[in-house]
mmCIF file with all atom_site columns, C-alpha atoms in Angstrom:
data_model
loop_
_atom_site.group_PDB
_atom_site.id
_atom_site.type_symbol
_atom_site.label_atom_id
_atom_site.label_alt_id
_atom_site.label_comp_id
_atom_site.label_asym_id
_atom_site.label_entity_id
_atom_site.label_seq_id
_atom_site.pdbx_PDB_ins_code
_atom_site.Cartn_x
_atom_site.Cartn_y
_atom_site.Cartn_z
_atom_site.occupancy
_atom_site.B_iso_or_equiv
_atom_site.pdbx_formal_charge
_atom_site.auth_seq_id
_atom_site.auth_comp_id
_atom_site.auth_asym_id
_atom_site.auth_atom_id
_atom_site.pdbx_PDB_model_num
ATOM 1   C CA . MET A 1 1   ? 17.861 -3.122 -58.240 1.00 0.00 ? 30  MET A CA 1
ATOM 2   C CA . SER A 1 2   ? 18.033 0.323  -59.780 1.00 0.00 ? 31  SER A CA 1
ATOM 3   C CA . VAL A 1 3   ? 19.971 1.050  -62.950 1.00 0.00 ? 32  VAL A CA 1
ATOM 4   C CA . ALA A 1 4   ? 22.401 3.973  -62.780 1.00 0.00 ? 33  ALA A CA 1
ATOM 5   C CA . PHE A 1 5   ? 22.048 6.670  -65.396 1.00 0.00 ? 34  PHE A CA 1
ATOM 6   C CA . ARG A 1 6   ? 22.954 10.288 -66.103 1.00 0.00 ? 35  ARG A CA 1
ATOM 7   C CA . ILE A 1 7   ? 20.816 12.889 -67.828 1.00 0.00 ? 36  ILE A CA 1
ATOM 8   C CA . ARG A 1 8   ? 22.418 15.338 -70.239 1.00 0.00 ? 37  ARG A CA 1
ATOM 9   C CA . CYS A 1 9   ? 21.064 18.888 -69.967 1.00 0.00 ? 38  CYS A CA 1
ATOM 10  C CA . CYS A 1 10  ? 18.799 19.756 -72.896 1.00 0.00 ? 39  CYS A CA 1
ATOM 11  C CA . LEU A 1 11  ? 20.456 23.165 -73.228 1.00 0.00 ? 40  LEU A CA 1
ATOM 12  C CA . CYS A 1 12  ? 24.205 22.685 -72.635 1.00 0.00 ? 41  CYS A CA 1
ATOM 13  C CA . GLY A 1 13  ? 24.535 18.914 -73.244 1.00 0.00 ? 42  GLY A CA 1
ATOM 14  C CA . ARG A 1 14  ? 26.560 18.332 -70.058 1.00 0.00 ? 43  ARG A CA 1
ATOM 15  C CA . ASN A 1 15  ? 25.534 15.766 -67.445 1.00 0.00 ? 44  ASN A CA 1
ATOM 16  C CA . ILE A 1 16  ? 23.167 17.295 -64.920 1.00 0.00 ? 45  ILE A CA 1
ATOM 17  C CA . PRO A 1 17  ? 24.905 17.168 -61.514 1.00 0.00 ? 46  PRO A CA 1
ATOM 18  C CA . LEU A 1 18  ? 23.479 14.392 -59.350 1.00 0.00 ? 47  LEU A CA 1
ATOM 19  C CA . ALA A 1 19  ? 23.526 16.712 -56.333 1.00 0.00 ? 48  ALA A CA 1
ATOM 20  C CA . GLY A 1 20  ? 21.185 19.174 -58.076 1.00 0.00 ? 49  GLY A CA 1
ATOM 21  C CA . ASP A 1 21  ? 17.606 19.063 -59.203 1.00 0.00 ? 50  ASP A CA 1
ATOM 22  C CA . ALA A 1 22  ? 16.567 18.350 -62.753 1.00 0.00 ? 51  ALA A CA 1
ATOM 23  C CA . VAL A 1 23  ? 14.374 21.134 -64.139 1.00 0.00 ? 52  VAL A CA 1
ATOM 24  C CA . VAL A 1 24  ? 11.669 20.336 -66.713 1.00 0.00 ? 53  VAL A CA 1
ATOM 25  C CA . LEU A 1 25  ? 11.010 23.150 -69.186 1.00 0.00 ? 54  LEU A CA 1
ATOM 26  C CA . ASP A 1 26  ? 7.940  23.874 -71.303 1.00 0.00 ? 55  ASP A CA 1
ATOM 27  C CA . ALA A 1 27  ? 7.336  24.708 -74.957 1.00 0.00 ? 56  ALA A CA 1
ATOM 28  C CA . GLU A 1 28  ? 8.218  28.418 -74.553 1.00 0.00 ? 57  GLU A CA 1
ATOM 29  C CA . TRP A 1 29  ? 11.778 27.397 -73.698 1.00 0.00 ? 58  TRP A CA 1
ATOM 30  C CA . GLN A 1 30  ? 11.771 25.182 -76.804 1.00 0.00 ? 59  GLN A CA 1
ATOM 31  C CA . ARG A 1 31  ? 10.572 28.117 -78.907 1.00 0.00 ? 60  ARG A CA 1
ATOM 32  C CA . ARG A 1 32  ? 13.329 30.356 -77.577 1.00 0.00 ? 61  ARG A CA 1
ATOM 33  C CA . PHE A 1 33  ? 16.019 27.656 -77.739 1.00 0.00 ? 62  PHE A CA 1
ATOM 34  C CA . PRO A 1 34  ? 15.134 25.528 -80.796 1.00 0.00 ? 63  PRO A CA 1
ATOM 35  C CA . ASP A 1 35  ? 18.342 23.449 -80.519 1.00 0.00 ? 64  ASP A CA 1
ATOM 36  C CA . MET A 1 36  ? 17.237 21.952 -77.195 1.00 0.00 ? 65  MET A CA 1
ATOM 37  C CA . ASN A 1 37  ? 17.462 18.157 -77.090 1.00 0.00 ? 66  ASN A CA 1
ATOM 38  C CA . GLY A 1 38  ? 14.583 17.200 -74.783 1.00 0.00 ? 67  GLY A CA 1
ATOM 39  C CA . THR A 1 39  ? 13.139 19.342 -71.998 1.00 0.00 ? 68  THR A CA 1
ATOM 40  C CA . ILE A 1 40  ? 15.101 18.411 -68.853 1.00 0.00 ? 69  ILE A CA 1
ATOM 41  C CA . ALA A 1 41  ? 17.709 21.019 -67.910 1.00 0.00 ? 70  ALA A CA 1
ATOM 42  C CA . CYS A 1 42  ? 20.287 21.725 -65.230 1.00 0.00 ? 71  CYS A CA 1
ATOM 43  C CA . GLU A 1 43  ? 19.756 24.525 -62.732 1.00 0.00 ? 72  GLU A CA 1
ATOM 44  C CA . THR A 1 44  ? 22.747 26.440 -64.102 1.00 0.00 ? 73  THR A CA 1
ATOM 45  C CA . CYS A 1 45  ? 21.268 26.675 -67.599 1.00 0.00 ? 74  CYS A CA 1
ATOM 46  C CA . THR A 1 46  ? 17.827 27.700 -66.380 1.00 0.00 ? 75  THR A CA 1
ATOM 47  C CA . SER A 1 47  ? 19.447 30.546 -64.423 1.00 0.00 ? 76  SER A CA 1
ATOM 48  C CA . ARG A 1 48  ? 21.925 31.561 -67.108 1.00 0.00 ? 77  ARG A CA 1
ATOM 49  C CA . ASN A 1 49  ? 19.544 31.413 -70.097 1.00 0.00 ? 78  ASN A CA 1
ATOM 50  C CA . GLY A 1 50  ? 16.485 32.950 -68.481 1.00 0.00 ? 79  GLY A CA 1
ATOM 51  C CA . TRP A 1 51  ? 14.590 36.008 -69.600 1.00 0.00 ? 80  TRP A CA 1
ATOM 52  C CA . ASN A 1 52  ? 12.830 38.699 -67.612 1.00 0.00 ? 81  ASN A CA 1
ATOM 53  C CA . CYS A 1 53  ? 9.644  39.371 -69.491 1.00 0.00 ? 82  CYS A CA 1
ATOM 54  C CA . CYS A 1 54  ? 7.440  37.735 -72.091 1.00 0.00 ? 83  CYS A CA 1
ATOM 55  C CA . ILE A 1 55  ? 5.702  40.999 -72.973 1.00 0.00 ? 84  ILE A CA 1
ATOM 56  C CA . GLY A 1 56  ? 6.614  43.215 -75.919 1.00 0.00 ? 85  GLY A CA 1
ATOM 57  C CA . ARG A 1 57  ? 6.670  46.999 -76.147 1.00 0.00 ? 86  ARG A CA 1
ATOM 58  C CA . GLN A 1 58  ? 2.918  47.413 -76.618 1.00 0.00 ? 87  GLN A CA 1
ATOM 59  C CA . GLY A 1 59  ? 2.137  45.392 -73.479 1.00 0.00 ? 88  GLY A CA 1
ATOM 60  C CA . ALA A 1 60  ? 1.190  42.216 -75.353 1.00 0.00 ? 89  ALA A CA 1
ATOM 61  C CA . PHE A 1 61  ? 3.070  38.934 -75.549 1.00 0.00 ? 90  PHE A CA 1
ATOM 62  C CA . VAL A 1 62  ? 5.770  38.806 -78.211 1.00 0.00 ? 91  VAL A CA 1
ATOM 63  C CA . ASP A 1 63  ? 4.878  37.110 -81.500 1.00 0.00 ? 92  ASP A CA 1
ATOM 64  C CA . GLY A 1 64  ? 4.958  33.342 -81.223 1.00 0.00 ? 93  GLY A CA 1
ATOM 65  C CA . HIS A 1 65  ? 4.895  33.349 -77.420 1.00 0.00 ? 94  HIS A CA 1
ATOM 66  C CA . ILE A 1 66  ? 3.596  30.086 -75.940 1.00 0.00 ? 95  ILE A CA 1
ATOM 67  C CA . ALA A 1 67  ? 1.582  30.763 -72.805 1.00 0.00 ? 96  ALA A CA 1
ATOM 68  C CA . ALA A 1 68  ? 2.607  29.354 -69.431 1.00 0.00 ? 97  ALA A CA 1
ATOM 69  C CA . PRO A 1 69  ? 0.534  26.452 -68.095 1.00 0.00 ? 98  PRO A CA 1
ATOM 70  C CA . GLU A 1 70  ? -2.944 27.357 -66.915 1.00 0.00 ? 99  GLU A CA 1
ATOM 71  C CA . GLY A 1 71  ? -3.039 28.908 -63.470 1.00 0.00 ? 100 GLY A CA 1
ATOM 72  C CA . ILE A 1 72  ? 0.505  30.294 -63.629 1.00 0.00 ? 101 ILE A CA 1
ATOM 73  C CA . VAL A 1 73  ? 1.163  34.020 -63.978 1.00 0.00 ? 102 VAL A CA 1
ATOM 74  C CA . ASP A 1 74  ? 3.190  34.417 -67.169 1.00 0.00 ? 103 ASP A CA 1
ATOM 75  C CA . VAL A 1 75  ? 5.941  36.959 -66.417 1.00 0.00 ? 104 VAL A CA 1
ATOM 76  C CA . ASP A 1 76  ? 9.369  35.402 -66.998 1.00 0.00 ? 105 ASP A CA 1
ATOM 77  C CA . CYS A 1 77  ? 11.325 32.197 -67.604 1.00 0.00 ? 106 CYS A CA 1
ATOM 78  C CA . TRP A 1 78  ? 10.380 30.812 -64.174 1.00 0.00 ? 107 TRP A CA 1
ATOM 79  C CA . SER A 1 79  ? 6.731  30.862 -65.308 1.00 0.00 ? 108 SER A CA 1
ATOM 80  C CA . HIS A 1 80  ? 7.717  28.283 -67.931 1.00 0.00 ? 109 HIS A CA 1
ATOM 81  C CA . ILE A 1 81  ? 9.142  25.605 -65.637 1.00 0.00 ? 110 ILE A CA 1
ATOM 82  C CA . LEU A 1 82  ? 6.881  22.559 -65.493 1.00 0.00 ? 111 LEU A CA 1
ATOM 83  C CA . ASP A 1 83  ? 8.621  20.493 -62.801 1.00 0.00 ? 112 ASP A CA 1
ATOM 84  C CA . ARG A 1 84  ? 11.692 20.457 -60.621 1.00 0.00 ? 113 ARG A CA 1
ATOM 85  C CA . GLY A 1 85  ? 12.977 17.458 -58.717 1.00 0.00 ? 114 GLY A CA 1
ATOM 86  C CA . THR A 1 86  ? 15.113 14.358 -58.744 1.00 0.00 ? 115 THR A CA 1
ATOM 87  C CA . HIS A 1 87  ? 16.535 12.932 -61.945 1.00 0.00 ? 116 HIS A CA 1
ATOM 88  C CA . ARG A 1 88  ? 14.422 9.795  -61.533 1.00 0.00 ? 117 ARG A CA 1
ATOM 89  C CA . ALA A 1 89  ? 11.207 11.752 -61.062 1.00 0.00 ? 118 ALA A CA 1
ATOM 90  C CA . ALA A 1 90  ? 11.968 13.930 -64.093 1.00 0.00 ? 119 ALA A CA 1
ATOM 91  C CA . VAL A 1 91  ? 12.507 10.999 -66.456 1.00 0.00 ? 120 VAL A CA 1
ATOM 92  C CA . LEU A 1 92  ? 9.556  9.012  -65.105 1.00 0.00 ? 121 LEU A CA 1
ATOM 93  C CA . CYS A 1 93  ? 7.208  11.996 -65.505 1.00 0.00 ? 122 CYS A CA 1
ATOM 94  C CA . HIS A 1 94  ? 8.716  12.964 -68.887 1.00 0.00 ? 123 HIS A CA 1
ATOM 95  C CA . PRO A 1 95  ? 9.992  9.697  -70.388 1.00 0.00 ? 124 PRO A CA 1
ATOM 96  C CA . ARG A 1 96  ? 10.338 10.968 -73.964 1.00 0.00 ? 125 ARG A CA 1
ATOM 97  C CA . SER A 1 97  ? 12.824 13.580 -72.808 1.00 0.00 ? 126 SER A CA 1
ATOM 98  C CA . GLY A 1 98  ? 14.441 10.983 -70.573 1.00 0.00 ? 127 GLY A CA 1
ATOM 99  C CA . LEU A 1 99  ? 15.071 8.799  -73.621 1.00 0.00 ? 128 LEU A CA 1
ATOM 100 C CA . LEU A 1 100 ? 16.543 11.669 -75.614 1.00 0.00 ? 129 LEU A CA 1
ATOM 101 C CA . GLN A 1 101 ? 18.764 12.676 -72.730 1.00 0.00 ? 130 GLN A CA 1
ATOM 102 C CA . GLY A 1 102 ? 20.310 9.378  -71.690 1.00 0.00 ? 131 GLY A CA 1
ATOM 103 C CA . ALA A 1 103 ? 17.943 7.527  -69.345 1.00 0.00 ? 132 ALA A CA 1
ATOM 104 C CA . GLU A 1 104 ? 16.964 4.668  -71.673 1.00 0.00 ? 133 GLU A CA 1
ATOM 105 C CA . PRO A 1 105 ? 18.479 1.850  -69.534 1.00 0.00 ? 134 PRO A CA 1
ATOM 106 C CA . TYR A 1 106 ? 16.764 3.172  -66.403 1.00 0.00 ? 135 TYR A CA 1
ATOM 107 C CA . LEU A 1 107 ? 13.375 3.551  -68.099 1.00 0.00 ? 136 LEU A CA 1
ATOM 108 C CA . ARG A 1 108 ? 13.609 0.036  -69.543 1.00 0.00 ? 137 ARG A CA 1
ATOM 109 C CA . SER A 1 109 ? 14.430 -1.374 -66.102 1.00 0.00 ? 138 SER A CA 1
ATOM 110 C CA . VAL A 1 110 ? 11.511 0.434  -64.453 1.00 0.00 ? 139 VAL A CA 1
ATOM 111 C CA . ALA A 1 111 ? 9.111  -0.705 -67.197 1.00 0.00 ? 140 ALA A CA 1
ATOM 112 C CA . ALA A 1 112 ? 10.170 -4.334 -66.650 1.00 0.00 ? 141 ALA A CA 1
ATOM 113 C CA . ARG A 1 113 ? 10.375 -4.199 -62.847 1.00 0.00 ? 142 ARG A CA 1
ATOM 114 C CA . ARG A 1 114 ? 7.825  -6.245 -60.952 1.00 0.00 ? 143 ARG A CA 1
ATOM 115 C CA . GLY A 1 115 ? 6.995  -3.573 -58.355 1.00 0.00 ? 144 GLY A CA 1
ATOM 116 C CA . THR A 1 116 ? 6.276  -0.769 -60.825 1.00 0.00 ? 145 THR A CA 1
ATOM 117 C CA . ARG A 1 117 ? 2.693  0.495  -60.753 1.00 0.00 ? 146 ARG A CA 1
ATOM 118 C CA . PRO A 1 118 ? 0.820  -1.041 -63.703 1.00 0.00 ? 147 PRO A CA 1
ATOM 119 C CA . ASP A 1 119 ? -0.215 2.334  -65.158 1.00 0.00 ? 148 ASP A CA 1
ATOM 120 C CA . VAL A 1 120 ? 3.353  3.673  -65.013 1.00 0.00 ? 149 VAL A CA 1
ATOM 121 C CA . ALA A 1 121 ? 4.767  0.455  -66.523 1.00 0.00 ? 150 ALA A CA 1
ATOM 122 C CA . ALA A 1 122 ? 2.188  0.549  -69.338 1.00 0.00 ? 151 ALA A CA 1
ATOM 123 C CA . GLU A 1 123 ? 3.004  4.175  -70.169 1.00 0.00 ? 152 GLU A CA 1
ATOM 124 C CA . LEU A 1 124 ? 6.733  3.459  -70.157 1.00 0.00 ? 153 LEU A CA 1
ATOM 125 C CA . ARG A 1 125 ? 6.307  0.398  -72.374 1.00 0.00 ? 154 ARG A CA 1
ATOM 126 C CA . ALA A 1 126 ? 4.272  2.462  -74.856 1.00 0.00 ? 155 ALA A CA 1
ATOM 127 C CA . VAL A 1 127 ? 6.903  5.219  -74.964 1.00 0.00 ? 156 VAL A CA 1
ATOM 128 C CA . LEU A 1 128 ? 9.702  2.658  -75.325 1.00 0.00 ? 157 LEU A CA 1
ATOM 129 C CA . GLN A 1 129 ? 7.835  0.887  -78.119 1.00 0.00 ? 158 GLN A CA 1
ATOM 130 C CA . GLU A 1 130 ? 7.459  4.226  -79.932 1.00 0.00 ? 159 GLU A CA 1
ATOM 131 C CA . TRP A 1 131 ? 11.174 4.881  -79.339 1.00 0.00 ? 160 TRP A CA 1
ATOM 132 C CA . ASP A 1 132 ? 12.157 1.498  -80.753 1.00 0.00 ? 161 ASP A CA 1
ATOM 133 C CA . ALA A 1 133 ? 9.872  1.922  -83.775 1.00 0.00 ? 162 ALA A CA 1
ATOM 134 C CA . ARG A 1 134 ? 11.558 5.218  -84.660 1.00 0.00 ? 163 ARG A CA 1
ATOM 135 C CA . ALA A 1 135 ? 15.065 3.769  -84.548 1.00 0.00 ? 164 ALA A CA 1
ATOM 136 C CA . PRO A 1 136 ? 16.566 3.888  -88.033 1.00 0.00 ? 165 PRO A CA 1
ATOM 137 C CA . VAL A 1 137 ? 17.104 0.628  -89.869 1.00 0.00 ? 166 VAL A CA 1
ATOM 138 C CA . PRO A 1 138 ? 20.823 0.233  -90.554 1.00 0.00 ? 167 PRO A CA 1
ATOM 139 C CA . GLY A 1 139 ? 21.745 -0.411 -94.131 1.00 0.00 ? 168 GLY A CA 1
ATOM 140 C CA . PRO A 1 140 ? 24.847 -0.297 -96.300 1.00 0.00 ? 169 PRO A CA 1
ATOM 141 C CA . GLY A 1 141 ? 25.716 3.157  -97.539 1.00 0.00 ? 170 GLY A CA 1
ATOM 142 C CA . ARG A 1 142 ? 22.781 4.834  -95.772 1.00 0.00 ? 171 ARG A CA 1
ATOM 143 C CA . LEU A 1 143 ? 23.140 7.836  -93.534 1.00 0.00 ? 172 LEU A CA 1
ATOM 144 C CA . ARG A 1 144 ? 21.998 6.913  -90.056 1.00 0.00 ? 173 ARG A CA 1
ATOM 145 C CA . ALA A 1 145 ? 20.056 9.553  -88.174 1.00 0.00 ? 174 ALA A CA 1
ATOM 146 C CA . SER A 1 146 ? 20.183 9.243  -84.431 1.00 0.00 ? 175 SER A CA 1
ATOM 147 C CA . ARG A 1 147 ? 17.065 8.388  -82.456 1.00 0.00 ? 176 ARG A CA 1
ATOM 148 C CA . SER A 1 148 ? 17.064 11.894 -81.028 1.00 0.00 ? 177 SER A CA 1
ATOM 149 C CA . GLN A 1 149 ? 17.027 13.363 -84.539 1.00 0.00 ? 178 GLN A CA 1
ATOM 150 C CA . ALA A 1 150 ? 14.075 11.161 -85.445 1.00 0.00 ? 179 ALA A CA 1
ATOM 151 C CA . LEU A 1 151 ? 12.128 12.220 -82.356 1.00 0.00 ? 180 LEU A CA 1
ATOM 152 C CA . ASN A 1 152 ? 13.120 15.891 -82.736 1.00 0.00 ? 181 ASN A CA 1
ATOM 153 C CA . ALA A 1 153 ? 11.851 15.837 -86.315 1.00 0.00 ? 182 ALA A CA 1
ATOM 154 C CA . ARG A 1 154 ? 8.452  14.904 -84.917 1.00 0.00 ? 183 ARG A CA 1
ATOM 155 C CA . ARG A 1 155 ? 8.226  18.100 -82.866 1.00 0.00 ? 184 ARG A CA 1
#
């Protein structure tokens, strides 16, 4: 049985509508929007926050530009979209972002499910183990950073 979950958009923080695709963004989006929490976005944000050109006035990429994946012509924000698809596919292909954005129960259920492909289950267990290891240890009088802050600090 599948576990229900919702993914919060990495840009606006709202739940990504179940009727729409989840859009996975690359490192250039993260450079331009450093407050992103994960890399899975809603279609509205990818349309609203896009840019037209990655090239500066002298015809070269702007300073700090992170190139689009190999084989993709690097011209605008759409060149920097890695994947687009269902919520489940997005979090299974990008489990670290899935954890940051609210899919932890689903990922744990898939990792433990009998019918999950062994390679997928092993990858999910490794990511979940890393996630659990980064969880702060509660203590009296200590400030508690969230798991997302701990993982974002690693970036």
